[in-house]
Coordinates of C-alpha atoms in Angstrom, one line a residue:
X1 CA 0.2 0.0 0.1
X2 CA 1.3 3.6 -1.0
X3 CA 2.1 6.3 1.8
X4 CA -0.2 9.1 1.3
X5 CA 2.5 12.3 1.0
X6 CA 2.1 14.7 3.5
X7 CA 1.1 18.0 2.7
X8 CA 2.8 20.7 2.6
X9 CA 1.9 24.0 5.1
X10 CA 1.8 27.2 4.0
X11 CA 1.4 30.8 6.2
X12 CA 0.2 33.6 4.1
X13 CA 0.2 37.0 4.8
X14 CA 3.6 36.1 7.3
X15 CA 5.4 39.5 8.4
X16 CA 9.3 39.5 8.6
X17 CA 10.6 41.6 11.6
X18 CA 14.5 41.3 12.7
X19 CA 17.6 39.9 11.5
X20 CA 18.4 36.3 13.1
X21 CA 21.7 34.2 13.2
X22 CA 23.3 32.1 10.2
X23 CA 21.7 34.5 7.8
X24 CA 18.6 33.9 8.4
X25 CA 14.8 36.7 9.4
X26 CA 13.1 35.6 11.8
X27 CA 9.0 35.6 11.9
X28 CA 6.4 35.4 15.0
X29 CA 3.3 32.9 13.9
X30 CA 1.1 31.6 16.8
X31 CA 3.9 31.8 19.1
X32 CA 6.5 30.4 17.4
X33 CA 10.0 32.2 15.9
X34 CA 9.7 31.0 12.6
X35 CA 13.2 31.2 10.8
X36 CA 13.4 32.1 6.7
X37 CA 16.1 32.5 4.4
X38 CA 16.5 35.3 2.1
X39 CA 13.9 37.8 3.4
X40 CA 14.4 41.4 4.7
X41 CA 12.9 42.7 7.9
X42 CA 9.7 44.1 6.1
X43 CA 8.7 42.0 4.1
X44 CA 5.0 40.3 3.6
X45 CA 5.4 36.6 2.2
X46 CA 3.8 33.5 1.8
X47 CA 6.3 31.2 3.4
X48 CA 6.3 26.7 3.2
X49 CA 7.3 25.6 6.0
X50 CA 9.5 22.8 6.2
X51 CA 10.2 22.0 10.0
X52 CA 8.1 22.8 13.1
X53 CA 9.2 22.0 16.3
X54 CA 7.8 22.8 19.8
X55 CA 9.1 26.3 20.5
X56 CA 10.4 27.2 16.5
X57 CA 9.7 26.5 12.9
X58 CA 11.7 26.7 9.9
X59 CA 10.5 27.6 6.1
X60 CA 11.2 29.6 3.3
X61 CA 9.6 32.3 0.5
X62 CA 7.0 30.6 -1.7
X63 CA 5.7 34.3 -2.5
X64 CA 7.1 38.1 -1.6
X65 CA 3.4 39.5 -1.4
X66 CA 4.5 42.6 0.2
X67 CA 7.7 44.0 -0.3
X68 CA 10.2 45.3 2.3
X69 CA 10.4 49.2 1.7
X70 CA 14.2 48.2 2.8
X71 CA 14.6 45.0 0.2
X72 CA 17.5 45.3 -2.2
X73 CA 17.6 43.7 -6.0
X74 CA 20.7 41.3 -5.6
X75 CA 23.7 42.0 -7.8
X76 CA 24.4 38.4 -8.1
X77 CA 23.1 36.8 -10.6
X78 CA 23.5 33.1 -9.1
X79 CA 22.0 34.2 -5.8
X80 CA 19.5 31.7 -4.0
X81 CA 21.3 28.9 -5.7
X82 CA 24.9 29.9 -4.5
X83 CA 25.0 29.4 -1.2
X84 CA 27.2 32.8 -0.5
X85 CA 26.5 35.9 -0.3
X86 CA 23.0 35.8 1.7
X87 CA 22.6 39.3 2.8
X88 CA 22.6 40.8 -0.7
X89 CA 18.6 42.3 -0.2
X90 CA 19.8 43.8 2.8
X91 CA 21.0 47.3 3.0
X92 CA 24.5 46.9 4.3
X93 CA 23.3 49.6 7.1
X94 CA 21.2 46.4 8.5
X95 CA 24.0 44.0 7.9
X96 CA 26.4 46.1 10.2
X97 CA 23.2 46.7 12.9
X98 CA 23.0 42.8 12.6
X99 CA 26.5 41.6 12.9
X100 CA 26.7 44.0 15.9
X101 CA 23.7 42.7 17.9
X102 CA 25.1 39.0 16.8
X103 CA 28.1 40.1 19.1
X104 CA 26.0 41.0 21.9
X105 CA 23.5 38.2 21.9
X106 CA 26.6 35.9 21.7
X107 CA 28.3 37.0 23.9
X108 CA 25.9 38.7 26.8
X109 CA 22.2 37.7 26.2
X110 CA 23.8 33.9 25.4
X111 CA 27.3 33.8 26.9
X112 CA 26.1 35.9 30.2
X113 CA 29.1 37.6 30.1
X114 CA 29.7 40.6 32.2
X115 CA 31.0 43.1 28.4
X116 CA 31.1 47.0 28.7
X117 CA 29.5 48.9 26.2
X118 CA 30.7 47.2 22.7
X119 CA 32.3 49.5 20.5
X120 CA 30.8 50.8 16.7
X121 CA 31.8 48.0 14.4
X122 CA 34.2 48.8 11.3
X123 CA 32.7 48.4 8.7
X124 CA 34.2 47.4 5.2
X125 CA 35.1 50.1 2.4
X126 CA 34.1 47.6 -0.4
X127 CA 31.1 45.5 -0.2
X128 CA 32.4 43.4 -3.5
X129 CA 35.4 42.6 -5.1
X130 CA 36.6 42.1 -1.6
X131 CA 38.4 38.8 -1.2
X132 CA 41.5 37.8 -2.5
X133 CA 41.1 34.5 -2.3
X134 CA 38.5 32.0 -4.0
X135 CA 38.5 28.1 -4.4
X136 CA 36.3 26.3 -7.2
X137 CA 35.6 23.3 -8.1
X138 CA 35.5 21.2 -11.1
X139 CA 32.2 19.2 -11.5
X140 CA 31.5 16.1 -14.0
X141 CA 27.8 16.4 -13.1
X142 CA 26.8 20.1 -12.1
X143 CA 23.7 21.5 -10.3
X144 CA 21.0 21.7 -13.0
X145 CA 18.5 24.8 -12.7
X146 CA 14.7 25.5 -12.3
X147 CA 13.3 24.3 -15.7
X148 CA 16.7 22.4 -17.1
X149 CA 15.4 18.3 -18.0
X150 CA 18.6 16.4 -17.2
X151 CA 17.7 14.2 -20.1
X152 CA 18.3 17.0 -22.3
X153 CA 21.7 19.0 -20.5
X154 CA 24.1 16.0 -21.4
X155 CA 27.9 16.4 -22.5
X156 CA 29.6 19.3 -22.2
X157 CA 26.6 20.9 -21.2
X158 CA 26.9 19.3 -17.9
X159 CA 30.3 20.4 -17.3
X160 CA 30.8 23.0 -13.8
X161 CA 33.6 25.1 -12.5
X162 CA 31.9 27.0 -9.7
X163 CA 31.1 26.8 -5.9
X164 CA 29.4 24.0 -3.8
X165 CA 25.7 24.2 -3.2
X166 CA 24.5 24.6 0.5
X167 CA 24.1 21.0 1.7
X168 CA 25.3 18.4 -0.9
X169 CA 28.7 17.9 -1.1
X170 CA 28.8 16.6 -4.6
X171 CA 26.9 19.6 -6.6
X172 CA 29.0 22.2 -7.9
X173 CA 27.0 25.2 -9.6
X174 CA 28.5 26.3 -13.0
X175 CA 29.5 30.3 -12.0
X176 CA 29.1 32.8 -14.8
X177 CA 30.4 35.9 -12.4
X178 CA 31.3 36.3 -9.3
X179 CA 31.4 39.3 -7.4
X180 CA 33.2 38.7 -4.7
X181 CA 36.8 38.7 -5.9
X182 CA 38.4 41.6 -8.4
X183 CA 39.8 41.0 -12.1
X184 CA 41.3 38.7 -13.5
X185 CA 39.4 36.0 -11.1
X186 CA 36.3 35.8 -13.6
X187 CA 37.9 35.5 -17.1
X188 CA 41.1 33.0 -15.6
X189 CA 38.3 30.7 -14.1
X190 CA 35.8 30.9 -17.7
X191 CA 38.8 30.2 -19.5
X192 CA 40.1 27.2 -17.9
X193 CA 36.4 26.0 -17.7
X194 CA 36.2 26.8 -21.8
X195 CA 40.0 25.4 -22.5
X196 CA 39.5 22.2 -20.8
X197 CA 36.1 21.6 -22.3
X198 CA 37.8 22.3 -25.8
X199 CA 40.9 20.0 -25.5
X200 CA 38.7 17.1 -23.8
X201 CA 40.4 18.1 -20.3
X202 CA 38.0 15.3 -18.1
X203 CA 35.8 17.1 -14.6
X204 CA 36.1 15.2 -11.6
X205 CA 33.2 13.2 -10.5
X206 CA 32.5 13.9 -7.3
X207 CA 30.5 10.7 -6.7
X208 CA 32.6 8.3 -8.2
X209 CA 36.4 9.7 -8.1
X210 CA 37.1 10.1 -11.5
X211 CA 38.2 12.2 -14.0
X212 CA 41.2 15.0 -13.7
X213 CA 40.5 18.6 -12.7
X214 CA 39.2 18.8 -9.4
X215 CA 40.2 22.1 -8.0
X216 CA 40.9 26.0 -9.3
X217 CA 42.3 28.5 -6.6
X218 CA 43.2 31.8 -7.5
X219 CA 44.5 35.1 -5.5
X220 CA 44.6 38.3 -6.1
X221 CA 46.7 40.6 -4.2
X222 CA 46.4 44.3 -3.6
X223 CA 50.0 44.6 -5.0
X224 CA 48.3 43.9 -8.4
X225 CA 50.1 40.3 -8.3
X226 CA 48.1 36.9 -9.1
X227 CA 48.8 33.1 -8.1
X228 CA 46.8 30.2 -9.6
X229 CA 46.4 27.1 -7.8
X230 CA 45.1 23.8 -9.9
X231 CA 43.9 20.6 -8.0
X232 CA 44.6 17.2 -10.6
X233 CA 44.5 13.6 -9.9
X234 CA 47.7 13.9 -12.3
X235 CA 49.9 15.9 -14.1
X236 CA 50.4 15.4 -17.9
X237 CA 51.3 17.1 -20.9
X238 CA 48.1 18.1 -21.5
X239 CA 47.5 19.9 -17.9
X240 CA 51.0 21.3 -19.0
X241 CA 49.5 22.5 -22.4
X242 CA 46.4 24.4 -20.8
X243 CA 49.0 26.1 -17.7
X244 CA 50.9 27.8 -20.5
X245 CA 48.0 28.4 -22.3
X246 CA 47.0 30.2 -19.2
X247 CA 49.8 31.6 -18.7
X248 CA 50.2 33.3 -22.5
X249 CA 46.5 34.5 -22.2
X250 CA 47.0 36.3 -18.7
X251 CA 50.6 37.9 -18.4
X252 CA 49.2 39.1 -15.1
X253 CA 49.5 36.2 -13.5
X254 CA 52.6 36.0 -11.4
X255 CA 52.6 32.4 -9.9
X256 CA 51.6 29.3 -11.2
X257 CA 51.1 25.9 -9.0
X258 CA 49.3 23.1 -9.0
X259 CA 48.7 19.9 -6.4
X260 CA 48.7 15.9 -7.5
X261 CA 45.1 15.0 -5.2
X262 CA 44.1 11.5 -5.4
X263 CA 42.1 11.2 -1.9
X264 CA 39.2 11.1 -1.5
X265 CA 39.0 14.6 -0.2
X266 CA 39.9 17.9 -1.5
X267 CA 42.0 18.6 1.5
X268 CA 45.1 20.3 0.3
X269 CA 47.3 21.1 3.3
X270 CA 49.1 17.8 3.7
X271 CA 50.1 17.7 0.1
X272 CA 53.1 19.2 -1.9
X273 CA 52.3 22.0 -4.0
X274 CA 54.6 22.6 -7.5
X275 CA 55.7 25.2 -8.6
X276 CA 55.1 25.1 -12.7
X277 CA 55.6 28.4 -13.8
X278 CA 56.9 32.1 -12.0
X279 CA 57.4 33.6 -8.8
X280 CA 57.6 31.3 -5.5
X281 CA 54.8 33.8 -3.8
X282 CA 52.8 36.6 -4.0
X283 CA 52.9 39.8 -1.5
X284 CA 50.5 41.8 0.2
X285 CA 51.6 45.1 1.6
X286 CA 50.8 47.0 5.5
X287 CA 52.2 49.8 6.8
X288 CA 55.3 49.1 5.0
X289 CA 55.7 45.7 5.6
X290 CA 55.4 42.8 2.8
X291 CA 53.8 39.3 3.3
X292 CA 54.7 36.5 1.5
X293 CA 51.5 34.5 0.2
X294 CA 52.0 31.3 -1.1
X295 CA 50.3 28.6 -2.0
X296 CA 49.0 27.4 1.4
X297 CA 49.4 30.6 3.3
X298 CA 46.6 32.0 5.7
X299 CA 45.4 35.2 4.7
X300 CA 43.0 37.6 5.8
X301 CA 40.8 37.3 2.4
X302 CA 39.6 40.8 2.8
X303 CA 43.1 42.6 2.4
X304 CA 41.3 46.1 3.2
X305 CA 39.5 45.2 6.6
X306 CA 42.7 43.4 7.6
X307 CA 44.5 46.2 8.2
X308 CA 42.0 47.5 10.5
X309 CA 41.3 44.0 12.2
X310 CA 45.0 44.0 12.8
X311 CA 45.0 48.1 13.9
X312 CA 42.2 47.0 16.6
X313 CA 43.9 44.1 17.7
X314 CA 47.2 46.3 18.0
X315 CA 45.4 49.2 19.7
X316 CA 43.8 47.0 22.5
X317 CA 47.3 45.1 22.9
X318 CA 48.6 48.9 24.2
X319 CA 51.9 47.6 23.6
X320 CA 55.4 50.2 25.3
X321 CA 58.1 48.7 23.9
X322 CA 59.1 46.4 26.6
X323 CA 56.4 43.6 26.7
X324 CA 57.2 40.0 25.5
X325 CA 54.3 39.0 23.5
X326 CA 52.4 36.0 22.3
X327 CA 51.2 35.5 19.1
X328 CA 49.1 32.4 18.8
X329 CA 47.8 30.7 16.0
X330 CA 50.0 33.6 14.1
X331 CA 49.0 32.0 10.5
X332 CA 52.4 33.9 8.6
X333 CA 53.2 36.2 11.0
X334 CA 50.9 38.9 10.4
X335 CA 49.8 40.0 13.5
X336 CA 53.4 38.9 14.8
X337 CA 55.2 41.4 12.6
X338 CA 52.7 44.5 12.7
X339 CA 53.3 44.7 16.5
X340 CA 56.7 43.7 16.5
X341 CA 57.6 47.7 16.2
X342 CA 55.6 48.5 19.7
X343 CA 57.2 45.3 21.9
X344 CA 60.3 43.5 22.8
X345 CA 60.4 40.4 21.8
X346 CA 57.3 38.1 19.9
X347 CA 56.7 34.7 19.9
X348 CA 54.7 33.4 17.3
X349 CA 53.1 29.7 17.3
X350 CA 51.4 28.2 14.2
X351 CA 50.3 24.5 13.7
X352 CA 51.3 24.4 9.4
X353 CA 55.0 24.3 8.9
X354 CA 54.6 26.0 5.7
X355 CA 52.7 28.9 7.2
X356 CA 55.5 29.5 10.2
X357 CA 58.3 29.3 7.5
X358 CA 56.7 32.2 5.6
X359 CA 56.7 34.2 8.5
X360 CA 60.3 33.7 9.1
X361 CA 61.1 34.7 5.1
X362 CA 58.5 37.9 5.6
X363 CA 60.5 38.7 8.8
X364 CA 64.0 38.4 7.3
X365 CA 62.5 40.6 4.0
X366 CA 61.0 42.8 6.8
X367 CA 63.9 43.5 8.7
X368 CA 62.6 42.0 11.7
X369 CA 64.8 40.6 14.2
X370 CA 63.1 40.2 17.4
X371 CA 60.2 37.6 16.5
X372 CA 60.3 34.0 16.8
X373 CA 58.4 31.3 14.9
X374 CA 57.3 28.2 16.1
X375 CA 55.5 25.6 14.5
X376 CA 53.2 22.5 16.2
X377 CA 50.0 21.9 17.8
X378 CA 48.8 24.6 19.6
X379 CA 47.7 22.5 22.6
X380 CA 51.3 20.7 22.6
X381 CA 53.4 23.5 22.3
X382 CA 52.0 26.4 24.3
X383 CA 53.4 24.2 27.9
X384 CA 54.8 25.5 31.0
X385 CA 57.9 24.6 29.9
X386 CA 57.4 26.4 26.5
X387 CA 56.9 29.9 28.4
X388 CA 60.2 29.0 30.8
X389 CA 62.1 28.5 28.0
X390 CA 60.8 31.8 25.6
X391 CA 59.9 34.0 28.7
X392 CA 56.8 34.9 30.3
X393 CA 53.9 36.4 27.9
X394 CA 53.1 40.4 29.1
X395 CA 50.3 40.0 26.5
X396 CA 48.9 36.9 24.5
X397 CA 46.8 37.9 21.1
X398 CA 45.5 34.6 19.7
X399 CA 43.2 34.0 16.3
X400 CA 41.9 30.4 16.0
X401 CA 40.1 28.6 13.6
X402 CA 36.6 28.8 13.7
X403 CA 36.3 26.2 16.8
X404 CA 38.1 28.4 18.9
X405 CA 40.8 27.4 21.5
X406 CA 41.4 23.9 23.3
X407 CA 40.7 23.6 27.1
X408 CA 44.4 22.7 28.0
X409 CA 45.2 26.0 25.8
X410 CA 42.6 27.9 27.7
X411 CA 44.6 26.3 31.0
X412 CA 47.8 27.6 30.2
X413 CA 46.7 30.9 29.2
X414 CA 45.8 31.2 32.5
X415 CA 48.7 29.7 34.3
X416 CA 51.3 32.1 32.5
X417 CA 48.9 34.7 34.0
X418 CA 49.8 37.5 30.9
X419 CA 48.5 41.0 31.8
X420 CA 46.4 41.3 28.6
X421 CA 44.8 38.9 27.0
X422 CA 43.4 40.2 23.0
X423 CA 40.9 37.5 21.8
X424 CA 40.2 37.9 17.8
X425 CA 37.8 35.4 16.3
X426 CA 35.7 34.7 13.3
X427 CA 33.2 32.8 16.0
X428 CA 31.5 35.1 18.7
X429 CA 29.9 31.6 19.4
X430 CA 33.7 29.9 20.2
X431 CA 35.0 33.7 21.4
X432 CA 32.1 33.5 24.0
X433 CA 32.6 30.0 25.6
X434 CA 36.7 30.3 25.2
X435 CA 35.9 33.7 27.0
X436 CA 33.9 32.2 29.6
X437 CA 36.4 29.7 30.6
X438 CA 39.3 32.8 30.4
X439 CA 37.2 35.2 32.8
X440 CA 38.7 33.1 36.1
X441 CA 41.3 35.4 35.9
X442 CA 40.3 38.5 33.6
X443 CA 37.7 40.5 32.8
X444 CA 36.7 42.2 29.7
X445 CA 37.6 45.8 29.0
X446 CA 36.9 45.9 25.4
X447 CA 34.9 44.7 22.5
X448 CA 35.4 45.8 18.8
X449 CA 33.4 43.9 15.4
X450 CA 35.4 44.5 12.2
X451 CA 33.0 42.9 9.1
X452 CA 35.5 41.1 7.0
X453 CA 32.6 39.6 4.9
X454 CA 30.1 41.6 3.6
X455 CA 26.8 40.8 2.1
X456 CA 27.2 37.4 4.5
X457 CA 26.1 36.4 8.3
X458 CA 29.9 36.0 9.5
X459 CA 32.0 38.6 11.5
X460 CA 35.4 39.0 13.5
X461 CA 35.3 40.4 17.2
X462 CA 38.0 41.4 18.7
X463 CA 38.1 41.6 22.7
X464 CA 40.5 42.6 25.1
X465 CA 40.8 41.1 28.4
X466 CA 42.7 42.4 31.8
X467 CA 43.4 40.7 34.8
X468 CA 40.8 40.7 37.4
X469 CA 41.3 43.7 40.1
X470 CA 43.9 45.9 37.6

């Protein structure tokens, strides 16, 4: 006996009231909170409910009955399908207000932390074309758009080079134009796709793990330099000719690398980057300092806002020239070098050895002699023995991954008892958790968000902690 398909619930004329977490908006219906993506406060819409729990519901817009007076027309042709830039319909002023509120909610309302008045968020001068790095995926079976018949979209029309569709590991949206990275990013991607199709180079099948072309990374620097990194399952004459053609058609590309990746996943941290053509690295500049960016280097993806972020961190540190500073999760040593002229000594610790190598090279190129860098897992590196060997920190600056810090790291920081802790985070939720642990010996003195990612709900946040009682 066939099971009757459950009919979907449609809620009519729902007023969208506010912006919520994770890029959603919220409404209230019959005492329940309703989370809706791609909605703007002031919209009146019919909503299809996809999930209904005791205290909340989730749904999506079926029809906008009356658009909000705040609603903007999305500028990207892929809006609504591509998983990024969800806040395009939201005026930038409202994006900043929502991010400011997000920091407050995570630290105060949810985290229950004793926080002074949060300083105004620093907005990004550029709301488009602000990224210096994008990663694209090749797919033998691209995501089909509404109205496309899978029986009719075959052969080379089915090939795609773009971004993963949210929630699907094996679905890639073919990108015609991306408004996140400046030229020549779009032209390079489109040229590589066209060349590969014309010369029969096989795109990767994300289900069967067959094919040659896997991933493409484009890095652009404010200096005007460009790097491309191609990930392939094998290197042969066809790939060499492809890379030569790209170099010949885009003289602004200064570095071409490739990875050979035969694994089941796309990560390249454990692979060797092979320099095929051009310079070893591209460079970013900040206050006269030059930072080497290699194929595996971490560098903040919004170069202009990185400068503002680091200025806040340096201001919060309040260095007078005599301090020993520990820069944890230092990456390529950007923050360490940025504060080095204001400190006596800076110690940087980073997991990725290649990043540490770049940090050492950057210091040498910049004539900085008071920075030392060490590679290893933070919880294993930052120990009482390490601190005894390298000196107790007066100030600790940390900028960890989204997951935050390991409890052992928090414990060692408390034992080291620096005068100040400057915590830079891309995830106020995990930051709030860690701040709660560190509050055993410290008080929060200053908080300031920085918007690194316009059109998204993501926000960076800088917190200054000082010893309790000081």
